[in-house]
PDB file of C-alpha atoms in Angstrom:
ATOM      1  CA  UNK A   1     112.904 122.196 120.612  1.00 83.00           C
ATOM      2  CA  UNK A   2     112.301 122.201 116.591  1.00 89.00           C
ATOM      3  CA  UNK A   3     112.924 118.321 116.654  1.00 93.00           C
ATOM      4  CA  UNK A   4     110.591 117.793 119.654  1.00 95.00           C
ATOM      5  CA  UNK A   5     107.846 120.145 117.780  1.00 95.00           C
ATOM      6  CA  UNK A   6     108.293 118.672 114.495  1.00 96.00           C
ATOM      7  CA  UNK A   7     107.595 114.969 116.842  1.00 97.00           C
ATOM      8  CA  UNK A   8     104.610 116.245 118.203  1.00 97.00           C
ATOM      9  CA  UNK A   9     102.984 117.894 114.902  1.00 98.00           C
ATOM     10  CA  UNK A  10     103.772 114.536 113.005  1.00 98.00           C
ATOM     11  CA  UNK A  11     102.033 112.030 115.577  1.00 98.00           C
ATOM     12  CA  UNK A  12      99.029 114.999 115.868  1.00 98.00           C
ATOM     13  CA  UNK A  13      98.803 114.467 111.882  1.00 98.00           C
ATOM     14  CA  UNK A  14      99.321 110.689 112.278  1.00 98.00           C
ATOM     15  CA  UNK A  15      96.644 110.562 115.029  1.00 98.00           C
ATOM     16  CA  UNK A  16      94.082 112.379 113.264  1.00 98.00           C
ATOM     17  CA  UNK A  17      94.612 110.156 110.300  1.00 97.00           C
ATOM     18  CA  UNK A  18      93.674 107.524 112.099  1.00 96.00           C
ATOM     19  CA  UNK A  19      90.705 108.774 114.525  1.00 97.00           C
ATOM     20  CA  UNK A  20      89.084 109.819 110.678  1.00 97.00           C
ATOM     21  CA  UNK A  21      89.728 106.710 109.296  1.00 95.00           C
ATOM     22  CA  UNK A  22      88.329 104.560 112.302  1.00 95.00           C
ATOM     23  CA  UNK A  23      85.200 107.080 112.464  1.00 96.00           C
ATOM     24  CA  UNK A  24      84.257 107.158 108.690  1.00 96.00           C
ATOM     25  CA  UNK A  25      85.031 103.328 108.086  1.00 94.00           C
ATOM     26  CA  UNK A  26      81.572 102.076 110.712  1.00 94.00           C
ATOM     27  CA  UNK A  27      79.562 104.612 108.415  1.00 96.00           C
ATOM     28  CA  UNK A  28      81.061 104.565 104.853  1.00 95.00           C
ATOM     29  CA  UNK A  29      80.900 101.035 103.141  1.00 93.00           C
ATOM     30  CA  UNK A  30      83.294 102.130 100.625  1.00 93.00           C
ATOM     31  CA  UNK A  31      85.497 104.184 102.939  1.00 95.00           C
ATOM     32  CA  UNK A  32      89.495 102.891 102.615  1.00 96.00           C
ATOM     33  CA  UNK A  33      90.393  99.405 104.585  1.00 95.00           C
ATOM     34  CA  UNK A  34      93.948 101.350 105.039  1.00 93.00           C
ATOM     35  CA  UNK A  35      93.627  98.544 108.437  1.00 93.00           C
ATOM     36  CA  UNK A  36      92.887  95.728 106.556  1.00 95.00           C
ATOM     37  CA  UNK A  37      95.986  96.582 104.134  1.00 95.00           C
ATOM     38  CA  UNK A  38      98.094  96.850 107.007  1.00 95.00           C
ATOM     39  CA  UNK A  39      97.000  93.480 108.876  1.00 96.00           C
ATOM     40  CA  UNK A  40      97.928  91.993 105.784  1.00 96.00           C
ATOM     41  CA  UNK A  41     101.219  93.257 105.307  1.00 95.00           C
ATOM     42  CA  UNK A  42     102.178  93.032 109.169  1.00 95.00           C
ATOM     43  CA  UNK A  43     100.899  89.125 108.846  1.00 95.00           C
ATOM     44  CA  UNK A  44     103.465  89.137 105.608  1.00 95.00           C
ATOM     45  CA  UNK A  45     106.156  90.524 107.071  1.00 94.00           C
ATOM     46  CA  UNK A  46     106.271  88.290 110.255  1.00 95.00           C
ATOM     47  CA  UNK A  47     105.594  85.477 108.561  1.00 93.00           C
ATOM     48  CA  UNK A  48     108.970  85.975 106.436  1.00 94.00           C
ATOM     49  CA  UNK A  49     111.013  86.536 109.238  1.00 96.00           C
ATOM     50  CA  UNK A  50     109.481  82.927 110.854  1.00 95.00           C
ATOM     51  CA  UNK A  51     107.347  84.682 113.889  1.00 95.00           C
ATOM     52  CA  UNK A  52     103.863  83.900 114.459  1.00 94.00           C
ATOM     53  CA  UNK A  53     101.483  87.525 113.751  1.00 93.00           C
ATOM     54  CA  UNK A  54      99.208  88.136 116.768  1.00 94.00           C
ATOM     55  CA  UNK A  55      95.397  87.468 115.515  1.00 93.00           C
ATOM     56  CA  UNK A  56      91.921  88.941 115.961  1.00 94.00           C
ATOM     57  CA  UNK A  57      91.882  92.149 118.429  1.00 95.00           C
ATOM     58  CA  UNK A  58      96.059  91.693 118.829  1.00 96.00           C
ATOM     59  CA  UNK A  59      96.507  91.958 115.465  1.00 96.00           C
ATOM     60  CA  UNK A  60      94.658  95.204 114.856  1.00 96.00           C
ATOM     61  CA  UNK A  61      95.953  96.674 118.111  1.00 96.00           C
ATOM     62  CA  UNK A  62      99.587  96.154 116.539  1.00 96.00           C
ATOM     63  CA  UNK A  63      98.550  97.530 113.022  1.00 96.00           C
ATOM     64  CA  UNK A  64      97.216 100.487 114.709  1.00 96.00           C
ATOM     65  CA  UNK A  65     100.978 101.070 116.627  1.00 96.00           C
ATOM     66  CA  UNK A  66     103.072 100.828 113.704  1.00 95.00           C
ATOM     67  CA  UNK A  67     100.600 102.687 111.480  1.00 96.00           C
ATOM     68  CA  UNK A  68     100.981 105.676 114.145  1.00 97.00           C
ATOM     69  CA  UNK A  69     104.464 105.284 114.428  1.00 97.00           C
ATOM     70  CA  UNK A  70     105.700 105.064 111.456  1.00 97.00           C
ATOM     71  CA  UNK A  71     103.011 108.135 109.734  1.00 97.00           C
ATOM     72  CA  UNK A  72     104.034 110.175 112.855  1.00 98.00           C
ATOM     73  CA  UNK A  73     107.799 109.206 111.950  1.00 98.00           C
ATOM     74  CA  UNK A  74     107.127 110.534 108.191  1.00 98.00           C
ATOM     75  CA  UNK A  75     104.884 113.051 109.345  1.00 98.00           C
ATOM     76  CA  UNK A  76     107.676 114.867 111.586  1.00 98.00           C
ATOM     77  CA  UNK A  77     109.755 115.545 109.005  1.00 97.00           C
ATOM     78  CA  UNK A  78     107.161 118.325 107.318  1.00 97.00           C
ATOM     79  CA  UNK A  79     108.973 120.200 110.302  1.00 95.00           C
ATOM     80  CA  UNK A  80     112.241 119.924 108.997  1.00 93.00           C
ATOM     81  CA  UNK A  81     113.715 123.455 107.688  1.00 88.00           C
ATOM     82  CA  UNK A  82     112.062 126.726 107.185  1.00 85.00           C
ATOM     83  CA  UNK A  83     108.717 126.588 108.643  1.00 85.00           C
ATOM     84  CA  UNK A  84     108.560 129.396 105.011  1.00 90.00           C
ATOM     85  CA  UNK A  85     105.932 126.676 103.018  1.00 94.00           C
ATOM     86  CA  UNK A  86     105.165 124.095 105.937  1.00 97.00           C
ATOM     87  CA  UNK A  87     102.200 123.801 104.327  1.00 97.00           C
ATOM     88  CA  UNK A  88     103.164 123.243 101.051  1.00 97.00           C
ATOM     89  CA  UNK A  89     105.405 120.742 102.389  1.00 97.00           C
ATOM     90  CA  UNK A  90     102.023 119.243 104.568  1.00 98.00           C
ATOM     91  CA  UNK A  91     100.449 118.898 101.516  1.00 98.00           C
ATOM     92  CA  UNK A  92     103.044 117.299  99.385  1.00 98.00           C
ATOM     93  CA  UNK A  93     103.948 114.924 101.875  1.00 98.00           C
ATOM     94  CA  UNK A  94     100.206 113.549 102.662  1.00 98.00           C
ATOM     95  CA  UNK A  95      99.674 113.101  98.975  1.00 98.00           C
ATOM     96  CA  UNK A  96     102.896 111.250  98.412  1.00 98.00           C
ATOM     97  CA  UNK A  97     101.635 108.922 101.319  1.00 98.00           C
ATOM     98  CA  UNK A  98      98.016 108.467  99.719  1.00 97.00           C
ATOM     99  CA  UNK A  99      99.487 107.758  96.097  1.00 97.00           C
ATOM    100  CA  UNK A 100     101.677 106.070  97.953  1.00 97.00           C
ATOM    101  CA  UNK A 101      99.062 103.596  99.722  1.00 96.00           C
ATOM    102  CA  UNK A 102      97.306 103.471  96.406  1.00 97.00           C
ATOM    103  CA  UNK A 103     100.293 102.317  94.081  1.00 97.00           C
ATOM    104  CA  UNK A 104     102.562 100.305  96.742  1.00 96.00           C
ATOM    105  CA  UNK A 105     100.595  97.756  97.907  1.00 96.00           C
ATOM    106  CA  UNK A 106     100.151  95.218  94.456  1.00 95.00           C
ATOM    107  CA  UNK A 107     103.915  95.877  94.014  1.00 95.00           C
ATOM    108  CA  UNK A 108     104.601  94.489  97.556  1.00 94.00           C
ATOM    109  CA  UNK A 109     102.359  91.490  96.831  1.00 94.00           C
ATOM    110  CA  UNK A 110      99.999  92.765  99.106  1.00 96.00           C
ATOM    111  CA  UNK A 111      95.852  93.155  97.666  1.00 95.00           C
ATOM    112  CA  UNK A 112      95.329  96.497  96.542  1.00 95.00           C
ATOM    113  CA  UNK A 113      91.728  96.361  97.142  1.00 94.00           C
ATOM    114  CA  UNK A 114      90.874  97.620 100.385  1.00 95.00           C
ATOM    115  CA  UNK A 115      92.248 100.934  99.366  1.00 95.00           C
ATOM    116  CA  UNK A 116      91.321 100.810  95.505  1.00 95.00           C
ATOM    117  CA  UNK A 117      87.796  99.116  95.581  1.00 93.00           C
ATOM    118  CA  UNK A 118      86.085 102.133  94.235  1.00 95.00           C
ATOM    119  CA  UNK A 119      86.658 105.677  92.700  1.00 96.00           C
ATOM    120  CA  UNK A 120      85.622 107.032  96.125  1.00 95.00           C
ATOM    121  CA  UNK A 121      87.932 104.669  98.216  1.00 96.00           C
ATOM    122  CA  UNK A 122      90.675 105.997  96.039  1.00 97.00           C
ATOM    123  CA  UNK A 123      89.612 109.162  96.361  1.00 97.00           C
ATOM    124  CA  UNK A 124      88.995 109.092 100.221  1.00 97.00           C
ATOM    125  CA  UNK A 125      92.814 107.263 100.242  1.00 97.00           C
ATOM    126  CA  UNK A 126      94.305 110.165  99.041  1.00 97.00           C
ATOM    127  CA  UNK A 127      92.560 112.902 100.965  1.00 97.00           C
ATOM    128  CA  UNK A 128      92.892 111.254 103.950  1.00 97.00           C
ATOM    129  CA  UNK A 129      96.811 111.364 104.239  1.00 98.00           C
ATOM    130  CA  UNK A 130      96.489 115.020 102.586  1.00 98.00           C
ATOM    131  CA  UNK A 131      94.477 115.533 106.284  1.00 98.00           C
ATOM    132  CA  UNK A 132      97.034 113.979 108.113  1.00 98.00           C
ATOM    133  CA  UNK A 133      99.906 116.093 106.681  1.00 98.00           C
ATOM    134  CA  UNK A 134      98.087 118.785 106.711  1.00 98.00           C
ATOM    135  CA  UNK A 135      97.083 118.876 110.490  1.00 98.00           C
ATOM    136  CA  UNK A 136     101.059 118.171 110.744  1.00 98.00           C
ATOM    137  CA  UNK A 137     101.999 121.211 108.957  1.00 98.00           C
ATOM    138  CA  UNK A 138      99.168 122.868 111.185  1.00 97.00           C
ATOM    139  CA  UNK A 139     100.722 122.010 114.545  1.00 97.00           C
ATOM    140  CA  UNK A 140     104.115 122.205 113.936  1.00 97.00           C
ATOM    141  CA  UNK A 141     103.905 125.855 112.620  1.00 95.00           C
ATOM    142  CA  UNK A 142     102.187 126.855 115.568  1.00 95.00           C
ATOM    143  CA  UNK A 143     104.368 125.007 118.191  1.00 94.00           C
ATOM    144  CA  UNK A 144     107.370 127.014 116.231  1.00 89.00           C
ATOM    145  CA  UNK A 145     105.152 130.533 116.147  1.00 85.00           C
ATOM    146  CA  UNK A 146     104.901 130.281 119.945  1.00 76.00           C
ATOM    147  CA  UNK A 147     108.757 128.976 120.188  1.00 64.00           C
ATOM    148  CA  UNK A 148     109.560 132.632 118.904  1.00 61.00           C
ATOM    149  CA  UNK A 149     107.596 134.867 121.812  1.00 52.00           C
TER     150      UNK A 149
END
């Protein structure tokens, strides 16, 4: 049951992160464009193995699905072990993902501008991943608390 609770919490955190991203990018020009970074990564990855990447809306949807799956599995790790300091684990996981989103694109040969465009863009990138980690931690904690009764 712990594994299921961790997976549920991880995926809720990932979905919350994506809802936040998709909403804010429509209204704030300096919002991180994690979607653009993901699309570039998917295109380059598929090109590298000789597969034609999807285009347009299909590229966007494939990237969104990959993002939810990868972040959901990543955030699920927050639930492993004790729930004693789960909010600290959620915060550390979220901050690590956010800093990674800023630091890893360039060494990976990707354009980092969608997440490093400005100081507010950088701050929001890290904050959104932190938010996802904390949501995951809260859901996991809640599910684990109900399990004990």
